[in-house]
Amino acid sequence: MRTRTFNKLPEKRQHAILDAAARIFSQKGYFQAGISEICQAAEISNGALYKYFENKKGLFIAVLYRAGELMLTEAIKIAGGKMVLWDRLRMVVESVIPFSEKYRDYLVIFMDLGSPSMDEFASEASGGFERATFGFFKSIVEEARNNGQIRQDISTETAAYFIDNHLMLFAFSCVSNYHDDRFCQFFGNGVDRLKGEQKIELIMRSFKELLG
Amino acid sequence: MRTRTFNKLPEKRQHAILDAAARIFSQKGYFQAGISEICQAAEISNGALYKYFENKKGLFIAVLYRAGELMLTEAIKIAGGKMVLWDRLRMVVESVIPFSEKYRDYLVIFMDLGSPSMDEFASEASGGFERATFGFFKSIVEEARNNGQIRQDISTETAAYFIDNHLMLFAFSCVSNYHDDRFCQFFGNGVDRLKGEQKIELIMRSFKELLG
Amino acid sequence: MRTRTFNKLPEKRQHAILDAAARIFSQKGYFQAGISEICQAAEISNGALYKYFENKKGLFIAVLYRAGELMLTEAIKIAGGKMVLWDRLRMVVESVIPFSEKYRDYLVIFMDLGSPSMDEFASEASGGFERATFGFFKSIVEEARNNGQIRQDISTETAAYFIDNHLMLFAFSCVSNYHDDRFCQFFGNGVDRLKGEQKIELIMRSFKELLG
Amino acid sequence: MRTRTFNKLPEKRQHAILDAAARIFSQKGYFQAGISEICQAAEISNGALYKYFENKKGLFIAVLYRAGELMLTEAIKIAGGKMVLWDRLRMVVESVIPFSEKYRDYLVIFMDLGSPSMDEFASEASGGFERATFGFFKSIVEEARNNGQIRQDISTETAAYFIDNHLMLFAFSCVSNYHDDRFCQFFGNGVDRLKGEQKIELIMRSFKELLG
DNA sequence: GATGAATGAGGCTTCATTCAT
DNA sequence: TATGAATGAAGCCTCATTCAT
């Protein structure tokens, strides 16, 4: 574990380094991102990086963990309190845009994990987080059904998976041209881009139409 | 466009070369795939490749076009004839597995386009195909609504996007560990992998629960 | 085997490359010799080197084989014909100096194999050659004993090992300050260096005194 | 000379540090040995090392001096008293094995000095010690000749050099695979390794056959 | 048109040495 | 005096692309 020396840094500095790495990784992708470029962005020497992390892979995994941390923090903010399903979903959907703006880079990186060339990293990060979102959506769906807020004949898995898919792809559409195009082709005129707020309303309409 | 010389090759040879390239691209990803490795797989010389295609990017785009071609061919097979919505959807869903087996490599490459580091290629391929699937799903949804096969209060876009999402992610789950894990976490026990047929039934159930 | 491409080069070019590599390896030692430096000396690009040899280690082994080749060629020149022991030994001893001048670099490299940090290479080259010199010395010693040219009570192994040691260390003294110093401390006044011819006479005297 | 601060350390600590450095230097060779690795082995900080020694080279020279010291101490134990030549030689030969076991690392380092890439260090250490062994062997040879224990017609230099060569290479064969192989090829069957005691007898036989 | 050897810039990583604490 | 984090030059190797044959 080379991380000992990294963990000794002030937390702000740690985050600044991971943020810088995330920026480069998100811009160029893992394989195209250069170590020197990252070091320059992080304002550390090449040597320092290798004191902090075993190698490029190790750095990337640290960035993934940071991404998980941030998402979890965000999730916790959303998960608390009692709420009608639609309010809660709106809250979640609305949180996507500021999150995707503030933590764009981490979201992009997370998204990249889907690529098969990243398979070696996928297990490193996805497991915990996916399981968590599943649990969360499952519980709010069940509660909503018990309260008669959604149709009785919809199974929990179906609803939870549907919600998760839509949210994931919505989040992706906030940071990737490809997914934004796709979203706009379905919901827009295929030429102009939809704005964040418009997307939110469309997502919410989908939820209501299919679950309500 | 060096493609002229490529097009002079017998079609079988063209396909064999693209297939070989697709195999390597899918195994390693665009950036990690080596030109020499591809040439070896395609049984052509390095020099020949640069006679056929401008450069690595040009080769990749040719592979993308081939992927689009194959998907379109498949789509056309499915699109024909009159059919009840559920039968048509089942037909589509069921076609995913053999397609993902036969054209695994192309599907994987297509999947990689979602990665932001591939943004420069995304426009190259997605546009045409996405627009096509949208049109297709939109038309069958509208027909189904007219025939009372699905709920009247569901908008076409919502339904078409929902269907497309599910199919896309199902297809991805057939070729990517990451997406397979995700699917199984939602629908399985999170440990064992679901088989193709089980997935099909779960997808169909989702369609029926949410649209029906 | 990357060597296929190397073996396609004209033999002169092959030797020129190996000679250049041998020069740098002998000057700096294996670990201190830089690939780029070698390429510059060999007038080839870095890339070419890695087409010819798997890596630095592979290049070094090729140099070792070349050294073995040269020594064997030299040995064959010496081994032929019938001769009185003393004449034969003188011939061998005398051949050391021109050989050490012409193939200084290879000799130095061969010498370096004795260092424990080179253990991984030692087996690559020594085995065959050592065994060969042993066989050669053993046969001339036995013949000499049968002809009454040396004392009857000296065992073959003892004599062969003695001869080999002296020759080896003599050869080393021709290319290494350390061994030259050592030789001169024993046989000279410890300050001035002995010349090649003087060394030859001293070696021959040793042979005669101890074997004769 | 940073050595002043080093000399202030308790002698045990000094030896412990030099022993640790010797261990690493012998395992990896001078160029492959890492300063940090040595510091870890010596349980001192990187900074401390540079307080004790000017640089890597300075540390290595200190290790060489320690090696010389130890060898001299051993030599003195052997040199004392009056003894028949063969007994004295046996004593020397027999002392090689325990010495090579106890001070393996120092012996290996000493051995490495023969490599031309170490020429810059060779003068640092060899001079004094070689001169000493020469003096020692010369005196016992002369005494033995005066007592009629060896043949009269053997010159002092020849005998001393012969003895020193054999002892040196025997010592090397105790710590280096390369030299062990060489010894066994000459005296063994070339496959099995000879044990220490067998080697001793073979060395002694050589001495008696050639000098006696 | 086809070949495949050659190029050389650029990537990841190491490590002797320094210096603020 | 001791620490150990930081430096950054230099090392080995890869690979997209070119070009003589």
PDB file of C-alpha atoms in Angstrom, chain A residues 47-120:
ATOM      1  CA  GLY A  47       7.915  11.084  -8.510  1.00  0.00           C
ATOM      2  CA  ALA A  48       5.424  12.198  -5.893  1.00  0.00           C
ATOM      3  CA  LEU A  49       2.601  10.500  -7.714  1.00  0.00           C
ATOM      4  CA  TYR A  50       4.413   7.207  -7.450  1.00  0.00           C
ATOM      5  CA  LYS A  51       4.952   7.778  -3.760  1.00  0.00           C
ATOM      6  CA  TYR A  52       1.221   8.234  -3.361  1.00  0.00           C
ATOM      7  CA  PHE A  53       0.025   5.447  -5.640  1.00  0.00           C
ATOM      8  CA  GLU A  54       1.511   2.204  -6.809  1.00  0.00           C
ATOM      9  CA  ASN A  55       1.020   3.072 -10.459  1.00  0.00           C
ATOM     10  CA  LYS A  56      -1.439   4.523 -12.930  1.00  0.00           C
ATOM     11  CA  LYS A  57      -3.936   1.800 -12.157  1.00  0.00           C
ATOM     12  CA  GLY A  58      -3.667   2.473  -8.456  1.00  0.00           C
ATOM     13  CA  LEU A  59      -4.301   6.150  -9.003  1.00  0.00           C
ATOM     14  CA  PHE A  60      -7.334   5.381 -11.120  1.00  0.00           C
ATOM     15  CA  ILE A  61      -8.786   3.101  -8.487  1.00  0.00           C
ATOM     16  CA  ALA A  62      -8.298   5.820  -5.894  1.00  0.00           C
ATOM     17  CA  VAL A  63     -10.238   8.143  -8.171  1.00  0.00           C
ATOM     18  CA  LEU A  64     -12.973   5.527  -8.477  1.00  0.00           C
ATOM     19  CA  TYR A  65     -13.225   5.237  -4.716  1.00  0.00           C
ATOM     20  CA  ARG A  66     -13.485   8.992  -4.473  1.00  0.00           C
ATOM     21  CA  ALA A  67     -16.287   8.902  -7.035  1.00  0.00           C
ATOM     22  CA  GLY A  68     -18.101   6.295  -4.981  1.00  0.00           C
ATOM     23  CA  GLU A  69     -17.651   8.397  -1.866  1.00  0.00           C
ATOM     24  CA  LEU A  70     -19.117  11.475  -3.506  1.00  0.00           C
ATOM     25  CA  MET A  71     -22.060   9.587  -4.914  1.00  0.00           C
ATOM     26  CA  LEU A  72     -22.751   8.006  -1.588  1.00  0.00           C
ATOM     27  CA  THR A  73     -22.645  11.382   0.126  1.00  0.00           C
ATOM     28  CA  GLU A  74     -25.087  12.712  -2.409  1.00  0.00           C
ATOM     29  CA  ALA A  75     -27.278   9.639  -2.033  1.00  0.00           C
ATOM     30  CA  ILE A  76     -27.416  10.050   1.708  1.00  0.00           C
ATOM     31  CA  LYS A  77     -28.564  13.639   1.369  1.00  0.00           C
ATOM     32  CA  ILE A  78     -31.402  12.433  -0.828  1.00  0.00           C
ATOM     33  CA  ALA A  79     -32.318   9.317   1.043  1.00  0.00           C
ATOM     34  CA  GLY A  80     -33.273  10.916   4.342  1.00  0.00           C
ATOM     35  CA  GLY A  81     -36.709  11.876   5.561  1.00  0.00           C
ATOM     36  CA  LYS A  82     -40.194  10.758   4.649  1.00  0.00           C
ATOM     37  CA  MET A  83     -41.657  11.762   1.328  1.00  0.00           C
ATOM     38  CA  VAL A  84     -44.232  10.968  -1.288  1.00  0.00           C
ATOM     39  CA  LEU A  85     -42.700   8.881  -4.108  1.00  0.00           C
ATOM     40  CA  TRP A  86     -43.033  11.559  -6.757  1.00  0.00           C
ATOM     41  CA  ASP A  87     -41.416  14.176  -4.568  1.00  0.00           C
ATOM     42  CA  ARG A  88     -38.597  11.869  -3.771  1.00  0.00           C
ATOM     43  CA  LEU A  89     -38.035  10.939  -7.390  1.00  0.00           C
ATOM     44  CA  ARG A  90     -38.140  14.592  -8.385  1.00  0.00           C
ATOM     45  CA  MET A  91     -35.614  15.305  -5.691  1.00  0.00           C
ATOM     46  CA  VAL A  92     -33.369  12.598  -7.033  1.00  0.00           C
ATOM     47  CA  VAL A  93     -33.772  13.664 -10.630  1.00  0.00           C
ATOM     48  CA  GLU A  94     -33.189  17.290  -9.773  1.00  0.00           C
ATOM     49  CA  SER A  95     -30.091  16.452  -7.828  1.00  0.00           C
ATOM     50  CA  VAL A  96     -28.569  14.890 -10.912  1.00  0.00           C
ATOM     51  CA  ILE A  97     -27.917  18.175 -12.680  1.00  0.00           C
ATOM     52  CA  PRO A  98     -26.054  20.028  -9.946  1.00  0.00           C
ATOM     53  CA  PHE A  99     -24.186  16.820  -9.137  1.00  0.00           C
ATOM     54  CA  SER A 100     -23.275  16.306 -12.753  1.00  0.00           C
ATOM     55  CA  GLU A 101     -22.051  19.874 -12.880  1.00  0.00           C
ATOM     56  CA  LYS A 102     -20.083  19.798  -9.661  1.00  0.00           C
ATOM     57  CA  TYR A 103     -18.690  16.303 -10.119  1.00  0.00           C
ATOM     58  CA  ARG A 104     -18.825  16.006 -13.879  1.00  0.00           C
ATOM     59  CA  ASP A 105     -15.414  14.404 -14.062  1.00  0.00           C
ATOM     60  CA  TYR A 106     -16.185  11.679 -11.573  1.00  0.00           C
ATOM     61  CA  LEU A 107     -19.460  10.926 -13.269  1.00  0.00           C
ATOM     62  CA  VAL A 108     -17.755  10.620 -16.625  1.00  0.00           C
ATOM     63  CA  ILE A 109     -15.190   8.252 -15.200  1.00  0.00           C
ATOM     64  CA  PHE A 110     -17.856   6.185 -13.579  1.00  0.00           C
ATOM     65  CA  MET A 111     -19.588   6.032 -16.909  1.00  0.00           C
ATOM     66  CA  ASP A 112     -16.474   4.846 -18.655  1.00  0.00           C
ATOM     67  CA  LEU A 113     -16.471   1.743 -16.496  1.00  0.00           C
ATOM     68  CA  GLY A 114     -19.115   0.278 -18.749  1.00  0.00           C
ATOM     69  CA  SER A 115     -16.580  -0.063 -21.522  1.00  0.00           C
ATOM     70  CA  PRO A 116     -15.264  -3.614 -21.803  1.00  0.00           C
ATOM     71  CA  SER A 117     -11.706  -2.383 -21.971  1.00  0.00           C
ATOM     72  CA  MET A 118     -12.291  -1.217 -18.420  1.00  0.00           C
ATOM     73  CA  ASP A 119     -13.531  -4.561 -17.197  1.00  0.00           C
ATOM     74  CA  GLU A 120     -10.557  -4.943 -14.914  1.00  0.00           C
TER      75      GLU A 120
END
